[in-house]
PDB file of C-alpha atoms in Angstrom:
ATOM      1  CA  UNK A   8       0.000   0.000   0.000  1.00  0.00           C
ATOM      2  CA  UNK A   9       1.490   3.216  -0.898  1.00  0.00           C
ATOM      3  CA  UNK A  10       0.683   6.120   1.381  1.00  0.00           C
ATOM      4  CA  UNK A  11       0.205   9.129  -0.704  1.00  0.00           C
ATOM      5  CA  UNK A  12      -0.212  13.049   0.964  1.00  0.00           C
ATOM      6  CA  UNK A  13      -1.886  15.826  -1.218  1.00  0.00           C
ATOM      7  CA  UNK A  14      -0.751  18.946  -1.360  1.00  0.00           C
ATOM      8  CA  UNK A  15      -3.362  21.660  -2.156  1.00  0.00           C
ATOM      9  CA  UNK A  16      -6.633  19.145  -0.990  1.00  0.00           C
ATOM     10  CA  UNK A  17      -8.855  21.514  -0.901  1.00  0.00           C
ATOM     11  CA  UNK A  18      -8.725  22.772  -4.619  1.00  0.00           C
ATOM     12  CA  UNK A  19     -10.398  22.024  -7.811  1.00  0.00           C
ATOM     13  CA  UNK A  20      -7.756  19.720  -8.738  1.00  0.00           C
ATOM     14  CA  UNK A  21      -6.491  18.446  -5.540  1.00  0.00           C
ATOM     15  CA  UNK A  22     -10.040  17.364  -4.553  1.00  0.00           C
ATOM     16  CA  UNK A  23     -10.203  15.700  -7.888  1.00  0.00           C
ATOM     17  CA  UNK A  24      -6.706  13.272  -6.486  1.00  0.00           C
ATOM     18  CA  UNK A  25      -7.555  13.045  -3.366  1.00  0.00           C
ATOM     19  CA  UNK A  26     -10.891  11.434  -4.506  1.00  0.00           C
ATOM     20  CA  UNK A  27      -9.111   9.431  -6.698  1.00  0.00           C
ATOM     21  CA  UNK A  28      -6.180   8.060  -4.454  1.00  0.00           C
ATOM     22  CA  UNK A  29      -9.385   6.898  -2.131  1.00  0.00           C
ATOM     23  CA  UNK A  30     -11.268   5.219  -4.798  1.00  0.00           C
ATOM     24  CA  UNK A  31      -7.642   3.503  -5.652  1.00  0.00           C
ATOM     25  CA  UNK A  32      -7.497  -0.123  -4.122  1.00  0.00           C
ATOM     26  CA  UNK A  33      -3.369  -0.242  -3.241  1.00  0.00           C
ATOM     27  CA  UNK A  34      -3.162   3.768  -2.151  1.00  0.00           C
ATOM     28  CA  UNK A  35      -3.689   5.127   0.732  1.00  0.00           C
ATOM     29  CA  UNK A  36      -4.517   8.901   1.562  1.00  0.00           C
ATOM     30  CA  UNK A  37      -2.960   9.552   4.841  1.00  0.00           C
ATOM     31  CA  UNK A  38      -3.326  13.410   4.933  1.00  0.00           C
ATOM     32  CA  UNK A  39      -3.894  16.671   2.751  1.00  0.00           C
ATOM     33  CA  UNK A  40      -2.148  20.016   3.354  1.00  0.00           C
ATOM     34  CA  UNK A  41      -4.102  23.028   2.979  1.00  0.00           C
ATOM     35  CA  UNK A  42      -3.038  26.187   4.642  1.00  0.00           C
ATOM     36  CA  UNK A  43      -6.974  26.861   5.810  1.00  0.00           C
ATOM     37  CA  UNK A  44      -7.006  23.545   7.120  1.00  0.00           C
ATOM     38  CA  UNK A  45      -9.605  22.274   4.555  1.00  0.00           C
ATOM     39  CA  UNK A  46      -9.997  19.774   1.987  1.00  0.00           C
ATOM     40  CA  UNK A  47      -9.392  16.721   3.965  1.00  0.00           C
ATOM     41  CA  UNK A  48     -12.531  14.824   4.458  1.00  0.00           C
ATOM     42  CA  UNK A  49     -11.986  12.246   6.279  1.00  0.00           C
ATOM     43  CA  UNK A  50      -7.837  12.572   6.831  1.00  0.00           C
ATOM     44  CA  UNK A  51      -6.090  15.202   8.857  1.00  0.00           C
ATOM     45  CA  UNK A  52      -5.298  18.451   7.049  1.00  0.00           C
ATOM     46  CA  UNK A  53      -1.943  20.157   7.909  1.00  0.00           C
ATOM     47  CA  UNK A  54      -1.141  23.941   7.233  1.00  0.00           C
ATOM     48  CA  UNK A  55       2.342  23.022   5.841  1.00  0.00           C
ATOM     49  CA  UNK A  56       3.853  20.240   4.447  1.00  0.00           C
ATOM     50  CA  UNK A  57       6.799  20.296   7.508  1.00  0.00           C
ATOM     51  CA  UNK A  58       3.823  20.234   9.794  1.00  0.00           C
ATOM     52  CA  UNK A  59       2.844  17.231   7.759  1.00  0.00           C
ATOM     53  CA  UNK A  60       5.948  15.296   7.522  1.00  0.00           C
ATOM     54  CA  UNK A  61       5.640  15.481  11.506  1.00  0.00           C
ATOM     55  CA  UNK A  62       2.307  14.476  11.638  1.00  0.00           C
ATOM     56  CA  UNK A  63       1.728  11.330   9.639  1.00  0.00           C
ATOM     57  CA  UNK A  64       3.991   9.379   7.395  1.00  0.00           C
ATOM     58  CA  UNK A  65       3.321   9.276   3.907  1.00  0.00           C
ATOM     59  CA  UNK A  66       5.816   7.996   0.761  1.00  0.00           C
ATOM     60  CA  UNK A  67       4.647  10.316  -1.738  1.00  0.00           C
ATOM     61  CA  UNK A  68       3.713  13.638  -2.152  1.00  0.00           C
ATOM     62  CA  UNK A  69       1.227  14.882  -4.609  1.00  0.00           C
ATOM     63  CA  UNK A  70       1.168  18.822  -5.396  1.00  0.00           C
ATOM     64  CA  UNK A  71      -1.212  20.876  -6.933  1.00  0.00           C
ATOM     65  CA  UNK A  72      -0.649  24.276  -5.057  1.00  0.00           C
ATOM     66  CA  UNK A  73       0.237  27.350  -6.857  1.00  0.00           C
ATOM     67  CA  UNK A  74       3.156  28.488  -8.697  1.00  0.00           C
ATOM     68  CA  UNK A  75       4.537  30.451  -5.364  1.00  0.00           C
ATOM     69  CA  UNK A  76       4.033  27.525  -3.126  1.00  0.00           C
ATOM     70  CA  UNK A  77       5.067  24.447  -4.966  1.00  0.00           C
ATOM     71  CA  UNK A  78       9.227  24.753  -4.587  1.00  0.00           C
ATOM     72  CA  UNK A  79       8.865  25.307  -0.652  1.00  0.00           C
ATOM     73  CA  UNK A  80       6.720  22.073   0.101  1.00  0.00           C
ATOM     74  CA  UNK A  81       9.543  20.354  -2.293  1.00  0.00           C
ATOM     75  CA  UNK A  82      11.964  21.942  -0.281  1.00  0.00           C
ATOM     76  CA  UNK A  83      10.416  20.303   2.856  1.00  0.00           C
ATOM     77  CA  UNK A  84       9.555  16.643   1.440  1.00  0.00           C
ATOM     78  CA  UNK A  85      12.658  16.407  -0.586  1.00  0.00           C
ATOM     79  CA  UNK A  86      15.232  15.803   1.884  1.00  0.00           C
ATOM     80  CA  UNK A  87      12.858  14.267   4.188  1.00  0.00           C
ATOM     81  CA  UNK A  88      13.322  11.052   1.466  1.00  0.00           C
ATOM     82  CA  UNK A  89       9.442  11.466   0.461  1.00  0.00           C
ATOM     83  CA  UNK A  90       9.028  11.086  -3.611  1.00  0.00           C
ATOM     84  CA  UNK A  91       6.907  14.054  -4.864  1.00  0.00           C
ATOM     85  CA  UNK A  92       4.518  13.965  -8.027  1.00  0.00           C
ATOM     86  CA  UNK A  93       4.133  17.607  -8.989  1.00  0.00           C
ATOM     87  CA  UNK A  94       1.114  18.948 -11.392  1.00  0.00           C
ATOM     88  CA  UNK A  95       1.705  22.338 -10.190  1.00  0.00           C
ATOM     89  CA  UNK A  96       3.577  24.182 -13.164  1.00  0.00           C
ATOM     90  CA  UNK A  97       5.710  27.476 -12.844  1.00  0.00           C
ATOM     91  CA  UNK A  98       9.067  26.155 -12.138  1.00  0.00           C
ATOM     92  CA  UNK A  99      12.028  26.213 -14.295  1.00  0.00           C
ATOM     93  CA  UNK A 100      14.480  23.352 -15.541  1.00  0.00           C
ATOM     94  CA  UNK A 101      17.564  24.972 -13.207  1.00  0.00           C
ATOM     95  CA  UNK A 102      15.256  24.732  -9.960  1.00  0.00           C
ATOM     96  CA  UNK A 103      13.749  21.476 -10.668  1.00  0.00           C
ATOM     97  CA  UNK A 104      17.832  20.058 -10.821  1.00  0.00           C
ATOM     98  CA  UNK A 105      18.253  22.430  -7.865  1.00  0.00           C
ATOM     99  CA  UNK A 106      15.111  20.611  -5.957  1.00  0.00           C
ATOM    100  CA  UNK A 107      16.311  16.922  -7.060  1.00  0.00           C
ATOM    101  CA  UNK A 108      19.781  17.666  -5.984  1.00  0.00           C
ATOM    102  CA  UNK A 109      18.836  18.447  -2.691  1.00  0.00           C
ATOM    103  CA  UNK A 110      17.228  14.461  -2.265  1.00  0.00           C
ATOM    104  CA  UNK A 111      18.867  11.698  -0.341  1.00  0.00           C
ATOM    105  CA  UNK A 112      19.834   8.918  -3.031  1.00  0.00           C
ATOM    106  CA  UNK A 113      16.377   6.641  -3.871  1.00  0.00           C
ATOM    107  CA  UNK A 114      13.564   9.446  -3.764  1.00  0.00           C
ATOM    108  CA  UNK A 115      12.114  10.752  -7.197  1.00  0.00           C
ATOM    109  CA  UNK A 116      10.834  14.334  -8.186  1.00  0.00           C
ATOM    110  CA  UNK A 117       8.670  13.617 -10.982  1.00  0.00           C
ATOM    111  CA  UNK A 118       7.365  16.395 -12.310  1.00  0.00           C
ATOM    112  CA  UNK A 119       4.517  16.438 -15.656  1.00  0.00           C
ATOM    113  CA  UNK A 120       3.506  19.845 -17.085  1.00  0.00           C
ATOM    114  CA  UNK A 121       0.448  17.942 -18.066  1.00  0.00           C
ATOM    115  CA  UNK A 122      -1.288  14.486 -16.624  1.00  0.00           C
ATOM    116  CA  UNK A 123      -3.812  13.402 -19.769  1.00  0.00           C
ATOM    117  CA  UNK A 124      -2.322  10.714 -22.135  1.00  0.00           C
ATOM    118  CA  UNK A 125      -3.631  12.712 -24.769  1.00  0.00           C
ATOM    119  CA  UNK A 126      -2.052  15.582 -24.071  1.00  0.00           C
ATOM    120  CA  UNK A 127       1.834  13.536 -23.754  1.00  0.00           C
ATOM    121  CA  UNK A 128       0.754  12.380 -27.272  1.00  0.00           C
ATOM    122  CA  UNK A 129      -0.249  15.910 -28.586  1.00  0.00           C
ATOM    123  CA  UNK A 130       3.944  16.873 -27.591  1.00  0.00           C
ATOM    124  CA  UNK A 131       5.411  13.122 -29.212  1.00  0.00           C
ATOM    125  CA  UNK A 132       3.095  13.776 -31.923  1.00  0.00           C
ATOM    126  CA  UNK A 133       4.522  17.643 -32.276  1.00  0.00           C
ATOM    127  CA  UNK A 134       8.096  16.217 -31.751  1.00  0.00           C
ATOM    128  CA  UNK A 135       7.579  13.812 -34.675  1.00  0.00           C
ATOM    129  CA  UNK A 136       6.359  17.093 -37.286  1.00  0.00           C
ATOM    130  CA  UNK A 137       8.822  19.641 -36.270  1.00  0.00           C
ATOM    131  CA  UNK A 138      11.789  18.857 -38.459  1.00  0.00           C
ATOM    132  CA  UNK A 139       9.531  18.387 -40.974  1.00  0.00           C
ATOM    133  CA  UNK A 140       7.715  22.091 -41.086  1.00  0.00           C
ATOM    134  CA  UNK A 141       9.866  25.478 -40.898  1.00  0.00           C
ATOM    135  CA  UNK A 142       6.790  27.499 -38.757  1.00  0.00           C
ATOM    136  CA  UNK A 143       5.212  25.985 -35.970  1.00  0.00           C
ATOM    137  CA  UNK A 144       3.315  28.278 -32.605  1.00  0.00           C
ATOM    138  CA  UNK A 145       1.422  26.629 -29.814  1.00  0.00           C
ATOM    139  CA  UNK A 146      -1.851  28.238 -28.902  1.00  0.00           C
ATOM    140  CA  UNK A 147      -3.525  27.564 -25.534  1.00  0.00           C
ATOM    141  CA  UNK A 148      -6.642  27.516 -23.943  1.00  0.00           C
ATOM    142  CA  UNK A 149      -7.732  27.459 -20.177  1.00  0.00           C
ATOM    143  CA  UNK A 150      -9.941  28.204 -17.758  1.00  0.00           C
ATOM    144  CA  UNK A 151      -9.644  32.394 -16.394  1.00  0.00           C
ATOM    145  CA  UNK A 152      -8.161  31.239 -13.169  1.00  0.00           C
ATOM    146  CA  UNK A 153      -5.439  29.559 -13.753  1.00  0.00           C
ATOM    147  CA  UNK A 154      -2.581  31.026 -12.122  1.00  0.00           C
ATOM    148  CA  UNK A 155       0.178  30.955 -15.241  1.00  0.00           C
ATOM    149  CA  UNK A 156       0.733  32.291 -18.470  1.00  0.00           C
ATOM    150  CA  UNK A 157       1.977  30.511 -20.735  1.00  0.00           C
ATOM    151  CA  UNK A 158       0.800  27.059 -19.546  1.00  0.00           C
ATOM    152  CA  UNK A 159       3.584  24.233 -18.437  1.00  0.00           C
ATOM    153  CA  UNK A 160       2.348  21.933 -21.301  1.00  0.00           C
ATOM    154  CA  UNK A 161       2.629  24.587 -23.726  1.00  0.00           C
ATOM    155  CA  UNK A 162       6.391  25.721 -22.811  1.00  0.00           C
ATOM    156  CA  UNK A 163       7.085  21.919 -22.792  1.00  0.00           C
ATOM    157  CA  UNK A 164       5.659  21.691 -26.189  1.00  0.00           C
ATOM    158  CA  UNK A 165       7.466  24.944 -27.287  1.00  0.00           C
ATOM    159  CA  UNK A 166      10.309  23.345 -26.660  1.00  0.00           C
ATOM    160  CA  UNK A 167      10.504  20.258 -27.749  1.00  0.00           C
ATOM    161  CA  UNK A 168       9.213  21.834 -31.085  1.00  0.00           C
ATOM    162  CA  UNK A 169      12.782  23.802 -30.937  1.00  0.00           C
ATOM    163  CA  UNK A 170      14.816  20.705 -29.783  1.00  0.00           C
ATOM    164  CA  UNK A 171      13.227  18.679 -32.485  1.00  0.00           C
ATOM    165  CA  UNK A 172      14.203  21.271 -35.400  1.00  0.00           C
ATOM    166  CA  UNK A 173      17.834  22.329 -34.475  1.00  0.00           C
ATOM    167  CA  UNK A 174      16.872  25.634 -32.863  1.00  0.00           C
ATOM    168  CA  UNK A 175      15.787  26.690 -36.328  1.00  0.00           C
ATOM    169  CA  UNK A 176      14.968  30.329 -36.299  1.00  0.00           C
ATOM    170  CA  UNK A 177      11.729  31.256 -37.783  1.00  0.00           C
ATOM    171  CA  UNK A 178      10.925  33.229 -41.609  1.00  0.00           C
ATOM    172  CA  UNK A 179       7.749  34.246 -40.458  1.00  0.00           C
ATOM    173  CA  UNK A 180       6.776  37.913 -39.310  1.00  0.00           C
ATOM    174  CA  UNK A 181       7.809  38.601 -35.255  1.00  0.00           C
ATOM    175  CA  UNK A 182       7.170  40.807 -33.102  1.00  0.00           C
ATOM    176  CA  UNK A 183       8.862  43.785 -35.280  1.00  0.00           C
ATOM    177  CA  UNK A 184       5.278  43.514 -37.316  1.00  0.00           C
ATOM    178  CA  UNK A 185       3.201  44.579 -33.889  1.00  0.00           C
ATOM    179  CA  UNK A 186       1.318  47.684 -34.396  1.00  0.00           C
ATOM    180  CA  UNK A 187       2.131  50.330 -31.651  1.00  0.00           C
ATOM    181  CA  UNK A 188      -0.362  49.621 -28.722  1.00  0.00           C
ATOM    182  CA  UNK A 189      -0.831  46.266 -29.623  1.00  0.00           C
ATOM    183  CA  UNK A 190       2.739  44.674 -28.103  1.00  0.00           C
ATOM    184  CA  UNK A 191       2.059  40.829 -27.581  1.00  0.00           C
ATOM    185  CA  UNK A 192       0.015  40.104 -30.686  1.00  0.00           C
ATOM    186  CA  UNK A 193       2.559  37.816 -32.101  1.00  0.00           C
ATOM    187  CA  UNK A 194       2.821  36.046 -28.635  1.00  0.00           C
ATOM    188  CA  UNK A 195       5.681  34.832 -25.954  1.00  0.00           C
ATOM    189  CA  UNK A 196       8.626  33.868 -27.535  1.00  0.00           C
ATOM    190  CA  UNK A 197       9.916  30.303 -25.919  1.00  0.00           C
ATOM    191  CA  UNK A 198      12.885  29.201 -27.425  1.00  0.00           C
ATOM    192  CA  UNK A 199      11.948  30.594 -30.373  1.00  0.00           C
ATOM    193  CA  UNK A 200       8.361  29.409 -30.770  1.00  0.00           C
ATOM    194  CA  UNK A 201       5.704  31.804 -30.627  1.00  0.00           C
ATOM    195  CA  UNK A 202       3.288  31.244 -28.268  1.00  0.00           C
ATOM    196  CA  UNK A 203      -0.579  32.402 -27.261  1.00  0.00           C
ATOM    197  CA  UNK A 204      -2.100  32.201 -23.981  1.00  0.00           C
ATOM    198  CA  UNK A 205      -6.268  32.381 -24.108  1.00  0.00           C
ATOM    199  CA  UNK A 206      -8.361  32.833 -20.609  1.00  0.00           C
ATOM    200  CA  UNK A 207     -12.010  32.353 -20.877  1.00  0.00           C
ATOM    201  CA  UNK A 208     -14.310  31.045 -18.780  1.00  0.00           C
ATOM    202  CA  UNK A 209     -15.721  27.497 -20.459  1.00  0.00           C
ATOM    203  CA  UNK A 210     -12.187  25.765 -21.018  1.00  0.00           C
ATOM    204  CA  UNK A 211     -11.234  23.933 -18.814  1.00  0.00           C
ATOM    205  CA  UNK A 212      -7.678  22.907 -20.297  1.00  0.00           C
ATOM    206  CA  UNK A 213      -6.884  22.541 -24.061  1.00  0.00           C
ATOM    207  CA  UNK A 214      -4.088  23.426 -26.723  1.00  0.00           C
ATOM    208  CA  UNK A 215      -3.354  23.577 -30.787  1.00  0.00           C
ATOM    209  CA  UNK A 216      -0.053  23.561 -31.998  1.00  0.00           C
ATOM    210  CA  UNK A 217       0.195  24.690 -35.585  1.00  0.00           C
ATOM    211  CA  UNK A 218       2.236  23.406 -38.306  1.00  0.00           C
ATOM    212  CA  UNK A 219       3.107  25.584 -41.718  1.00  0.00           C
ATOM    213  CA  UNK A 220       5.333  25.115 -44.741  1.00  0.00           C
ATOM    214  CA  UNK A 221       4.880  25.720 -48.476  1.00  0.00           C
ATOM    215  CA  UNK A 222       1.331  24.901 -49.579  1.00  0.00           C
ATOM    216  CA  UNK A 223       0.317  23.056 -46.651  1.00  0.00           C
ATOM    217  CA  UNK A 224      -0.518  23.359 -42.733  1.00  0.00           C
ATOM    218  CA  UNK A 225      -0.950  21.027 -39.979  1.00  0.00           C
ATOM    219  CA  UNK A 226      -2.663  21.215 -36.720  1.00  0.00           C
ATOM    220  CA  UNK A 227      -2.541  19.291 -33.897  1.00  0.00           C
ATOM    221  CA  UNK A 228      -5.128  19.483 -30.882  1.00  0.00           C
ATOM    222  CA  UNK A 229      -6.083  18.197 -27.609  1.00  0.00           C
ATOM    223  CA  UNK A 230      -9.216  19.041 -25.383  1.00  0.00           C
ATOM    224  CA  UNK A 231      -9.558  18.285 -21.681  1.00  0.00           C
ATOM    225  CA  UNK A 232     -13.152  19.270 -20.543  1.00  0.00           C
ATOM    226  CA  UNK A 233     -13.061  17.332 -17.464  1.00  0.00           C
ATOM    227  CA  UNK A 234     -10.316  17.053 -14.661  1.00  0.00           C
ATOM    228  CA  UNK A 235     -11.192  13.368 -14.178  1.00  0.00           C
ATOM    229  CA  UNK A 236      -8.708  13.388 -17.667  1.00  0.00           C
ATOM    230  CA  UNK A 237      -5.906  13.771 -15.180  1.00  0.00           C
ATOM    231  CA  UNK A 238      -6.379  11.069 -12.987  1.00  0.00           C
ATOM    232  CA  UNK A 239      -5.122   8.106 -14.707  1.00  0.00           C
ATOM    233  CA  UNK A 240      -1.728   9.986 -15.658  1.00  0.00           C
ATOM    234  CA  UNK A 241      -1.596  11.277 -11.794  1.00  0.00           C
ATOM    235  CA  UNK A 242      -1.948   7.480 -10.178  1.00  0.00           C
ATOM    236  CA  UNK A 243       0.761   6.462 -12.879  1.00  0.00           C
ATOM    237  CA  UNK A 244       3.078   8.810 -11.659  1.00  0.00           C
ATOM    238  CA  UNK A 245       1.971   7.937  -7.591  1.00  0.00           C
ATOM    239  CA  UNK A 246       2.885   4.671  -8.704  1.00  0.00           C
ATOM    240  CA  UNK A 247       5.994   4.377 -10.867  1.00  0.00           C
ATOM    241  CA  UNK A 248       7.875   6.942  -8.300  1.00  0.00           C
ATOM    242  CA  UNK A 249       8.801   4.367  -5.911  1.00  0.00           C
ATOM    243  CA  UNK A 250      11.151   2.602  -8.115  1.00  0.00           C
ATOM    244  CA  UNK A 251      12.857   5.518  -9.596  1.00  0.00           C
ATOM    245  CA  UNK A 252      15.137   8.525  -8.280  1.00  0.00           C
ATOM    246  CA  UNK A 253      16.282  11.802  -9.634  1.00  0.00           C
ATOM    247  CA  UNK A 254      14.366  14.476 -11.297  1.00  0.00           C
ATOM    248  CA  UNK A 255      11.698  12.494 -14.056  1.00  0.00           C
ATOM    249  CA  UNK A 256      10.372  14.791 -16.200  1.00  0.00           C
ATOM    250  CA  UNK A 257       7.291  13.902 -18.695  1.00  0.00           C
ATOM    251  CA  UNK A 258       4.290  11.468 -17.963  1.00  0.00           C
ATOM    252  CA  UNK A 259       5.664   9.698 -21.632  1.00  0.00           C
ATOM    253  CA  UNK A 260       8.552   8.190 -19.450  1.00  0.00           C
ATOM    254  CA  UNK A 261       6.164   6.080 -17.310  1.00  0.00           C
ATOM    255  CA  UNK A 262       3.846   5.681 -19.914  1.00  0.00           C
ATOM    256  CA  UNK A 263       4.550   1.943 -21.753  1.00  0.00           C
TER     257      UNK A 263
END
């Protein structure tokens, strides 16, 4: 039995795991952390994750806080030897090494900038066109309260677009063809990729990437309307952590 903690329990999403780790025959949910004390149901909610890593014992930590909130509780569980499966997005490649340097030898940090199968497959599938199409930009859709701009999956996606094709610069029209008032309309450059960040109520979580060349486009989508998407790629991860160690990034490396 794996005893799994959830970091941000009483949200939209960590409701949807914690609900999910119960309903899951070999975990165990042994506590939530919320810093209102909510979410828990019936487990103990801490305030903190040090409060609880003192508390109850627990081998893996699941967190879906907030960008400002997520590298602290790794901070905590980290050296404490607890494996951490992190959905919460915001955090670059040099503190993710940072956070899995600071782990005693055995314990994972597994972090996926997005949890639905389709979505991993959207990024192989974008991987697979890249060197094949000089113009490519990501546009994203999600839900007006989501906390970050652009999403994790669509920086991911960015750039593995850009590893796929060399670092090939673009041809097409950047942001010296934005009209004065009107900075931003060719979108966030990430590694060279342009990308476009939409928030609208009605999505919940969904992305396009865009292919061009000569004569031809092609588009690639995925839609997640429901956060129940998320759970099978969020067990996977609760589950493969315990035999792996180092920073994991990417649900594709767990997924067979």
């Amino acid at each position: 039995m794996i005893k799994v903690a959830v970091a941000g329990c009483a949200g939209r999403m960590g409701t949807a795991v914690s609900d999910a780790v119960r309903a899951a025959e070999d975990l165990e949910l042994v506590c939530g952390v919320d810093p209102q004390g909510e979410g828990g149901g019936d487990v103990p909610v801490f305030a903190s994750v040090p409060e609880a890593l003192a508390g109850a014992g627990f081998d893996v930590l699941v967190d879906f806080t907030q960008p400002a909130v997520v590298e602290a509780n790794l901070r905590a569980a980290l050296p404490a030897g607890v494996d951490c499966v992190v959905g919460t997005t915001g955090l670059s490649n040099e503190t993710l090494d940072e956070l899995a340097a600071i782990a005693p030898a055995g314990t994972c940090l597994f972090y996926a900038p997005n949890f639905t199968t389709g979505a991993v497959l959207m990024m192989q599938f974008a991987k697979a066109a890249a060197p094949y199409f000089p113009e490519a930009e990501v546009l994203e859709f999600h839900h007006a309260r989501k906390l970050d701009a652009p999403s994790g999956t669509a920086v991911r996606t960015a750039q593995i677009i850009a590893e796929a094709r060399g670092h090939r610069a673009s041809e097409a029209p950047g942001r010296e063809t934005e009209i004065p008032g009107a900075e931003g309309a060719r979108g966030a450059l990430v590694d060279g990729v342009p990308v476009h960040s939409v928030r609208s109520m009605g999505y919940v979580a969904s992305q396009e990437v865009v292919f061009g060349s000569l004569g031809q486009t092609l588009s690639i989508r995925h839609d997640s309307w429901d956060r129940a998407s998320y759970m099978p790629g969020v067990l996977l991860g609760i589950r493969s952590v315990g035999a792996e160690e180092g920073l994991i990034v990417g649900l594709e490396n767990f997924m067979a």
